[in-house]
Amino acid sequence: MINNLFPNVDWPKMWEATLETLYMTAVSTILTAIIGLVLGLLLFLTSPHQAWANKLANWLTGAFVNIFRSIPFIILIILLIPLTKFLVGTMRGPNAAFPALVIGAAPFYARMVLIALREIDKGVLEAAKSMGAKTSTIIWKVLLPESMPALVSGITVTAISLVGYTAMAGIIGAGGLGTLAFLDGFQRGRTDVTFVATILILIMVFIIQWIGDVITTKIDKR
């Protein structure tokens, strides 16, 4: 029955492409969360009246975040071809997508981290400072715990964006469902291949959103 509905779909190849997309999304989400969190904390702590207040550092970090957040992803992939070849040695395959995926998503998440940190009750921060807490203690005991629900919501949105980014990266041969939908589906006029790949991507998005919502609900103490 399924083969009659989707005669051109190579199911083993579709499964392999699905695993590649999951691999790219998972690894790039972890790297994005780490780098984005560091950038977001740096933006917050170097802003006026904070522990590491420094106009130059804040401006440089903000400029980096704004520049890479503003470049369309497909153009960013092209711009990063030399860096990707240097780091990975090739432009093809899932691993070749990581530089563009992380550099494209981390600045976006950094802004979401900054917004989450700014929403923390200033009274809580002032209380920690008045007790002589070190900056490291404030980060681990106040900033991250207090903003955790917003941070999880932010990485959920970012992970969903990364699923879309992997599809765009597939156009240049990064593998995954994007490559399959474009090369085996669109270019060969096989609409059933493109349709199935799209449905699988949508399922991934729904699952990621559901997991993010569940975690956010559990850790939100408000």
PDB file of C-alpha atoms in Angstrom:
ATOM      1  CA  MET A   1       0.000   0.000   0.000  1.00  0.00           C
ATOM      2  CA  ILE A   2       2.744   2.445   1.010  1.00  0.00           C
ATOM      3  CA  ASN A   3       4.824   1.488  -2.009  1.00  0.00           C
ATOM      4  CA  ASN A   4       1.851   2.237  -4.255  1.00  0.00           C
ATOM      5  CA  LEU A   5       1.385   5.675  -2.688  1.00  0.00           C
ATOM      6  CA  PHE A   6       5.097   6.538  -2.814  1.00  0.00           C
ATOM      7  CA  PRO A   7       6.542   4.483  -5.689  1.00  0.00           C
ATOM      8  CA  ASN A   8       9.780   6.461  -5.977  1.00  0.00           C
ATOM      9  CA  VAL A   9      10.708   6.439  -2.289  1.00  0.00           C
ATOM     10  CA  ASP A  10      13.750   4.352  -1.417  1.00  0.00           C
ATOM     11  CA  TRP A  11      12.908   3.648   2.229  1.00  0.00           C
ATOM     12  CA  PRO A  12      16.385   2.495   3.373  1.00  0.00           C
ATOM     13  CA  LYS A  13      17.849   5.652   1.834  1.00  0.00           C
ATOM     14  CA  MET A  14      15.083   7.745   3.440  1.00  0.00           C
ATOM     15  CA  TRP A  15      15.856   6.203   6.841  1.00  0.00           C
ATOM     16  CA  GLU A  16      19.574   6.877   6.391  1.00  0.00           C
ATOM     17  CA  ALA A  17      18.822  10.498   5.465  1.00  0.00           C
ATOM     18  CA  THR A  18      16.588  10.829   8.537  1.00  0.00           C
ATOM     19  CA  LEU A  19      19.388   9.597  10.804  1.00  0.00           C
ATOM     20  CA  GLU A  20      21.807  12.056   9.175  1.00  0.00           C
ATOM     21  CA  THR A  21      19.394  14.922   9.820  1.00  0.00           C
ATOM     22  CA  LEU A  22      18.939  13.840  13.443  1.00  0.00           C
ATOM     23  CA  TYR A  23      22.723  13.606  13.835  1.00  0.00           C
ATOM     24  CA  MET A  24      23.314  17.075  12.367  1.00  0.00           C
ATOM     25  CA  THR A  25      20.525  18.595  14.455  1.00  0.00           C
ATOM     26  CA  ALA A  26      21.575  16.968  17.734  1.00  0.00           C
ATOM     27  CA  VAL A  27      25.294  17.769  17.512  1.00  0.00           C
ATOM     28  CA  SER A  28      24.790  21.307  16.218  1.00  0.00           C
ATOM     29  CA  THR A  29      22.164  21.988  18.931  1.00  0.00           C
ATOM     30  CA  ILE A  30      24.590  20.936  21.671  1.00  0.00           C
ATOM     31  CA  LEU A  31      27.420  23.058  20.231  1.00  0.00           C
ATOM     32  CA  THR A  32      25.047  25.977  19.670  1.00  0.00           C
ATOM     33  CA  ALA A  33      23.767  25.772  23.255  1.00  0.00           C
ATOM     34  CA  ILE A  34      27.308  25.902  24.655  1.00  0.00           C
ATOM     35  CA  ILE A  35      28.634  28.679  22.409  1.00  0.00           C
ATOM     36  CA  GLY A  36      25.398  30.680  22.508  1.00  0.00           C
ATOM     37  CA  LEU A  37      25.270  30.477  26.300  1.00  0.00           C
ATOM     38  CA  VAL A  38      28.850  31.734  26.583  1.00  0.00           C
ATOM     39  CA  LEU A  39      28.173  34.607  24.168  1.00  0.00           C
ATOM     40  CA  GLY A  40      24.919  35.498  25.939  1.00  0.00           C
ATOM     41  CA  LEU A  41      26.574  35.527  29.351  1.00  0.00           C
ATOM     42  CA  LEU A  42      29.407  37.652  27.963  1.00  0.00           C
ATOM     43  CA  LEU A  43      26.912  40.136  26.510  1.00  0.00           C
ATOM     44  CA  PHE A  44      25.094  40.342  29.833  1.00  0.00           C
ATOM     45  CA  LEU A  45      28.101  40.507  32.155  1.00  0.00           C
ATOM     46  CA  THR A  46      29.960  43.130  30.076  1.00  0.00           C
ATOM     47  CA  SER A  47      26.925  45.417  29.894  1.00  0.00           C
ATOM     48  CA  PRO A  48      26.759  48.537  32.125  1.00  0.00           C
ATOM     49  CA  HIS A  49      26.447  47.968  35.903  1.00  0.00           C
ATOM     50  CA  GLN A  50      27.328  44.269  35.632  1.00  0.00           C
ATOM     51  CA  ALA A  51      30.321  42.351  37.019  1.00  0.00           C
ATOM     52  CA  TRP A  52      32.507  42.583  33.909  1.00  0.00           C
ATOM     53  CA  ALA A  53      31.193  45.927  32.606  1.00  0.00           C
ATOM     54  CA  ASN A  54      33.312  46.806  29.573  1.00  0.00           C
ATOM     55  CA  LYS A  55      32.049  48.904  26.679  1.00  0.00           C
ATOM     56  CA  LEU A  56      34.588  47.616  24.147  1.00  0.00           C
ATOM     57  CA  ALA A  57      34.105  43.942  24.978  1.00  0.00           C
ATOM     58  CA  ASN A  58      30.338  44.384  24.965  1.00  0.00           C
ATOM     59  CA  TRP A  59      30.417  46.197  21.631  1.00  0.00           C
ATOM     60  CA  LEU A  60      32.685  43.613  19.984  1.00  0.00           C
ATOM     61  CA  THR A  61      30.594  40.693  21.232  1.00  0.00           C
ATOM     62  CA  GLY A  62      27.387  42.437  20.183  1.00  0.00           C
ATOM     63  CA  ALA A  63      28.810  43.231  16.746  1.00  0.00           C
ATOM     64  CA  PHE A  64      29.846  39.589  16.218  1.00  0.00           C
ATOM     65  CA  VAL A  65      26.412  38.353  17.268  1.00  0.00           C
ATOM     66  CA  ASN A  66      24.531  40.894  15.148  1.00  0.00           C
ATOM     67  CA  ILE A  67      26.608  40.333  12.018  1.00  0.00           C
ATOM     68  CA  PHE A  68      26.311  36.544  11.932  1.00  0.00           C
ATOM     69  CA  ARG A  69      22.692  36.629  13.092  1.00  0.00           C
ATOM     70  CA  SER A  70      21.812  38.863  10.153  1.00  0.00           C
ATOM     71  CA  ILE A  71      23.437  36.894   7.318  1.00  0.00           C
ATOM     72  CA  PRO A  72      20.952  34.621   5.498  1.00  0.00           C
ATOM     73  CA  PHE A  73      21.917  31.012   6.159  1.00  0.00           C
ATOM     74  CA  ILE A  74      22.313  29.963   2.541  1.00  0.00           C
ATOM     75  CA  ILE A  75      24.748  32.855   1.983  1.00  0.00           C
ATOM     76  CA  LEU A  76      26.572  32.007   5.216  1.00  0.00           C
ATOM     77  CA  ILE A  77      27.171  28.465   3.942  1.00  0.00           C
ATOM     78  CA  ILE A  78      28.838  29.870   0.831  1.00  0.00           C
ATOM     79  CA  LEU A  79      30.926  32.365   2.800  1.00  0.00           C
ATOM     80  CA  LEU A  80      32.134  29.612   5.132  1.00  0.00           C
ATOM     81  CA  ILE A  81      33.228  27.198   2.388  1.00  0.00           C
ATOM     82  CA  PRO A  82      36.971  27.957   2.924  1.00  0.00           C
ATOM     83  CA  LEU A  83      36.644  27.527   6.709  1.00  0.00           C
ATOM     84  CA  THR A  84      34.609  24.340   6.302  1.00  0.00           C
ATOM     85  CA  LYS A  85      37.166  22.817   3.929  1.00  0.00           C
ATOM     86  CA  PHE A  86      39.946  23.772   6.352  1.00  0.00           C
ATOM     87  CA  LEU A  87      38.214  22.249   9.385  1.00  0.00           C
ATOM     88  CA  VAL A  88      36.530  19.225   7.801  1.00  0.00           C
ATOM     89  CA  GLY A  89      38.426  18.748   4.545  1.00  0.00           C
ATOM     90  CA  THR A  90      35.288  18.546   2.412  1.00  0.00           C
ATOM     91  CA  MET A  91      32.016  20.308   1.665  1.00  0.00           C
ATOM     92  CA  ARG A  92      30.021  17.087   1.438  1.00  0.00           C
ATOM     93  CA  GLY A  93      28.481  14.988   4.193  1.00  0.00           C
ATOM     94  CA  PRO A  94      26.856  15.779   7.556  1.00  0.00           C
ATOM     95  CA  ASN A  95      30.084  16.857   9.284  1.00  0.00           C
ATOM     96  CA  ALA A  96      30.644  19.552   6.655  1.00  0.00           C
ATOM     97  CA  ALA A  97      27.423  21.253   7.759  1.00  0.00           C
ATOM     98  CA  PHE A  98      28.517  21.866  11.359  1.00  0.00           C
ATOM     99  CA  PRO A  99      30.553  25.084  10.928  1.00  0.00           C
ATOM    100  CA  ALA A 100      27.709  26.864   9.116  1.00  0.00           C
ATOM    101  CA  LEU A 101      25.009  25.404  11.383  1.00  0.00           C
ATOM    102  CA  VAL A 102      26.735  26.449  14.605  1.00  0.00           C
ATOM    103  CA  ILE A 103      27.964  29.853  13.409  1.00  0.00           C
ATOM    104  CA  GLY A 104      24.509  30.553  12.004  1.00  0.00           C
ATOM    105  CA  ALA A 105      22.548  29.486  15.096  1.00  0.00           C
ATOM    106  CA  ALA A 106      24.794  30.367  18.065  1.00  0.00           C
ATOM    107  CA  PRO A 107      24.433  34.180  17.685  1.00  0.00           C
ATOM    108  CA  PHE A 108      20.654  33.776  17.446  1.00  0.00           C
ATOM    109  CA  TYR A 109      20.609  31.748  20.663  1.00  0.00           C
ATOM    110  CA  ALA A 110      23.006  34.209  22.326  1.00  0.00           C
ATOM    111  CA  ARG A 111      20.404  36.957  21.917  1.00  0.00           C
ATOM    112  CA  MET A 112      17.761  34.710  23.443  1.00  0.00           C
ATOM    113  CA  VAL A 113      20.105  34.008  26.378  1.00  0.00           C
ATOM    114  CA  LEU A 114      20.630  37.737  26.861  1.00  0.00           C
ATOM    115  CA  ILE A 115      16.878  38.362  26.894  1.00  0.00           C
ATOM    116  CA  ALA A 116      16.402  35.544  29.446  1.00  0.00           C
ATOM    117  CA  LEU A 117      19.110  36.953  31.728  1.00  0.00           C
ATOM    118  CA  ARG A 118      17.686  40.476  31.551  1.00  0.00           C
ATOM    119  CA  GLU A 119      14.327  39.175  32.771  1.00  0.00           C
ATOM    120  CA  ILE A 120      15.812  37.942  36.069  1.00  0.00           C
ATOM    121  CA  ASP A 121      14.572  39.893  39.087  1.00  0.00           C
ATOM    122  CA  LYS A 122      17.220  42.519  39.828  1.00  0.00           C
ATOM    123  CA  GLY A 123      16.550  42.115  43.537  1.00  0.00           C
ATOM    124  CA  VAL A 124      17.841  38.537  43.404  1.00  0.00           C
ATOM    125  CA  LEU A 125      21.056  39.683  41.727  1.00  0.00           C
ATOM    126  CA  GLU A 126      21.546  42.546  44.176  1.00  0.00           C
ATOM    127  CA  ALA A 127      21.018  40.207  47.118  1.00  0.00           C
ATOM    128  CA  ALA A 128      23.697  37.841  45.810  1.00  0.00           C
ATOM    129  CA  LYS A 129      26.121  40.724  45.238  1.00  0.00           C
ATOM    130  CA  SER A 130      25.476  42.183  48.695  1.00  0.00           C
ATOM    131  CA  MET A 131      26.420  38.845  50.262  1.00  0.00           C
ATOM    132  CA  GLY A 132      29.779  39.021  48.510  1.00  0.00           C
ATOM    133  CA  ALA A 133      29.122  36.230  46.026  1.00  0.00           C
ATOM    134  CA  LYS A 134      31.789  35.781  43.366  1.00  0.00           C
ATOM    135  CA  THR A 135      30.890  36.217  39.703  1.00  0.00           C
ATOM    136  CA  SER A 136      31.242  32.474  39.122  1.00  0.00           C
ATOM    137  CA  THR A 137      28.852  31.812  42.007  1.00  0.00           C
ATOM    138  CA  ILE A 138      26.359  34.332  40.656  1.00  0.00           C
ATOM    139  CA  ILE A 139      26.501  32.650  37.230  1.00  0.00           C
ATOM    140  CA  TRP A 140      25.983  29.094  38.512  1.00  0.00           C
ATOM    141  CA  LYS A 141      23.721  29.796  41.501  1.00  0.00           C
ATOM    142  CA  VAL A 142      21.640  32.742  40.288  1.00  0.00           C
ATOM    143  CA  LEU A 143      21.796  33.554  36.581  1.00  0.00           C
ATOM    144  CA  LEU A 144      21.499  30.057  35.107  1.00  0.00           C
ATOM    145  CA  PRO A 145      18.952  28.605  37.588  1.00  0.00           C
ATOM    146  CA  GLU A 146      16.715  31.682  37.478  1.00  0.00           C
ATOM    147  CA  SER A 147      16.703  31.848  33.664  1.00  0.00           C
ATOM    148  CA  MET A 148      16.601  28.090  32.985  1.00  0.00           C
ATOM    149  CA  PRO A 149      12.962  27.880  31.734  1.00  0.00           C
ATOM    150  CA  ALA A 150      13.615  30.684  29.238  1.00  0.00           C
ATOM    151  CA  LEU A 151      16.950  29.124  28.235  1.00  0.00           C
ATOM    152  CA  VAL A 152      15.275  25.779  27.525  1.00  0.00           C
ATOM    153  CA  SER A 153      12.513  27.489  25.526  1.00  0.00           C
ATOM    154  CA  GLY A 154      15.183  29.356  23.590  1.00  0.00           C
ATOM    155  CA  ILE A 155      17.215  26.264  22.711  1.00  0.00           C
ATOM    156  CA  THR A 156      13.989  24.511  21.678  1.00  0.00           C
ATOM    157  CA  VAL A 157      13.229  27.274  19.177  1.00  0.00           C
ATOM    158  CA  THR A 158      16.860  27.222  18.034  1.00  0.00           C
ATOM    159  CA  ALA A 159      16.845  23.433  17.558  1.00  0.00           C
ATOM    160  CA  ILE A 160      13.743  23.741  15.389  1.00  0.00           C
ATOM    161  CA  SER A 161      15.510  26.396  13.318  1.00  0.00           C
ATOM    162  CA  LEU A 162      18.492  24.057  12.992  1.00  0.00           C
ATOM    163  CA  VAL A 163      16.260  21.353  11.497  1.00  0.00           C
ATOM    164  CA  GLY A 164      15.382  23.860   8.775  1.00  0.00           C
ATOM    165  CA  TYR A 165      19.031  24.853   8.408  1.00  0.00           C
ATOM    166  CA  THR A 166      20.038  21.207   7.848  1.00  0.00           C
ATOM    167  CA  ALA A 167      17.522  21.043   5.004  1.00  0.00           C
ATOM    168  CA  MET A 168      19.086  24.126   3.390  1.00  0.00           C
ATOM    169  CA  ALA A 169      22.567  22.704   3.931  1.00  0.00           C
ATOM    170  CA  GLY A 170      21.378  19.605   2.105  1.00  0.00           C
ATOM    171  CA  ILE A 171      21.087  21.615  -1.110  1.00  0.00           C
ATOM    172  CA  ILE A 172      24.888  21.818  -1.289  1.00  0.00           C
ATOM    173  CA  GLY A 173      25.329  18.142  -0.473  1.00  0.00           C
ATOM    174  CA  ALA A 174      25.553  18.097   3.312  1.00  0.00           C
ATOM    175  CA  GLY A 175      23.374  14.996   3.416  1.00  0.00           C
ATOM    176  CA  GLY A 176      20.182  14.331   5.311  1.00  0.00           C
ATOM    177  CA  LEU A 177      16.600  14.835   4.249  1.00  0.00           C
ATOM    178  CA  GLY A 178      17.414  18.149   2.574  1.00  0.00           C
ATOM    179  CA  THR A 179      19.792  16.518   0.102  1.00  0.00           C
ATOM    180  CA  LEU A 180      17.356  13.677  -0.558  1.00  0.00           C
ATOM    181  CA  ALA A 181      14.412  16.043  -1.082  1.00  0.00           C
ATOM    182  CA  PHE A 182      16.420  18.243  -3.450  1.00  0.00           C
ATOM    183  CA  LEU A 183      18.490  15.754  -5.453  1.00  0.00           C
ATOM    184  CA  ASP A 184      16.221  12.683  -5.521  1.00  0.00           C
ATOM    185  CA  GLY A 185      12.958  14.573  -5.233  1.00  0.00           C
ATOM    186  CA  PHE A 186      12.923  18.041  -6.772  1.00  0.00           C
ATOM    187  CA  GLN A 187      15.595  17.647  -9.459  1.00  0.00           C
ATOM    188  CA  ARG A 188      14.174  14.340 -10.694  1.00  0.00           C
ATOM    189  CA  GLY A 189      10.554  15.415 -10.480  1.00  0.00           C
ATOM    190  CA  ARG A 190       9.733  12.844  -7.804  1.00  0.00           C
ATOM    191  CA  THR A 191       7.209  14.749  -5.715  1.00  0.00           C
ATOM    192  CA  ASP A 192       6.530  11.760  -3.457  1.00  0.00           C
ATOM    193  CA  VAL A 193      10.174  11.757  -2.274  1.00  0.00           C
ATOM    194  CA  THR A 194      10.012  15.476  -1.480  1.00  0.00           C
ATOM    195  CA  PHE A 195       6.657  15.007   0.260  1.00  0.00           C
ATOM    196  CA  VAL A 196       7.841  12.156   2.517  1.00  0.00           C
ATOM    197  CA  ALA A 197      11.048  14.040   3.413  1.00  0.00           C
ATOM    198  CA  THR A 198       8.963  17.095   4.325  1.00  0.00           C
ATOM    199  CA  ILE A 199       6.623  15.033   6.515  1.00  0.00           C
ATOM    200  CA  LEU A 200       9.599  13.513   8.362  1.00  0.00           C
ATOM    201  CA  ILE A 201      11.066  16.974   8.977  1.00  0.00           C
ATOM    202  CA  LEU A 202       7.702  18.161  10.336  1.00  0.00           C
ATOM    203  CA  ILE A 203       7.538  15.164  12.678  1.00  0.00           C
ATOM    204  CA  MET A 204      11.015  16.035  13.996  1.00  0.00           C
ATOM    205  CA  VAL A 205       9.911  19.618  14.619  1.00  0.00           C
ATOM    206  CA  PHE A 206       6.802  18.524  16.515  1.00  0.00           C
ATOM    207  CA  ILE A 207       8.809  16.087  18.674  1.00  0.00           C
ATOM    208  CA  ILE A 208      11.464  18.700  19.498  1.00  0.00           C
ATOM    209  CA  GLN A 209       8.779  21.222  20.433  1.00  0.00           C
ATOM    210  CA  TRP A 210       6.980  18.680  22.610  1.00  0.00           C
ATOM    211  CA  ILE A 211      10.179  17.690  24.442  1.00  0.00           C
ATOM    212  CA  GLY A 212      11.074  21.361  24.973  1.00  0.00           C
ATOM    213  CA  ASP A 213       7.599  22.173  26.323  1.00  0.00           C
ATOM    214  CA  VAL A 214       7.668  19.221  28.732  1.00  0.00           C
ATOM    215  CA  ILE A 215      11.105  20.144  30.120  1.00  0.00           C
ATOM    216  CA  THR A 216      10.180  23.828  30.418  1.00  0.00           C
ATOM    217  CA  THR A 217       6.989  22.996  32.316  1.00  0.00           C
ATOM    218  CA  LYS A 218       8.845  20.720  34.749  1.00  0.00           C
ATOM    219  CA  ILE A 219      11.615  23.195  35.605  1.00  0.00           C
ATOM    220  CA  ASP A 220       9.453  26.315  35.737  1.00  0.00           C
ATOM    221  CA  LYS A 221       8.820  26.909  39.444  1.00  0.00           C
ATOM    222  CA  ARG A 222       6.681  30.017  38.952  1.00  0.00           C
TER     223      ARG A 222
END
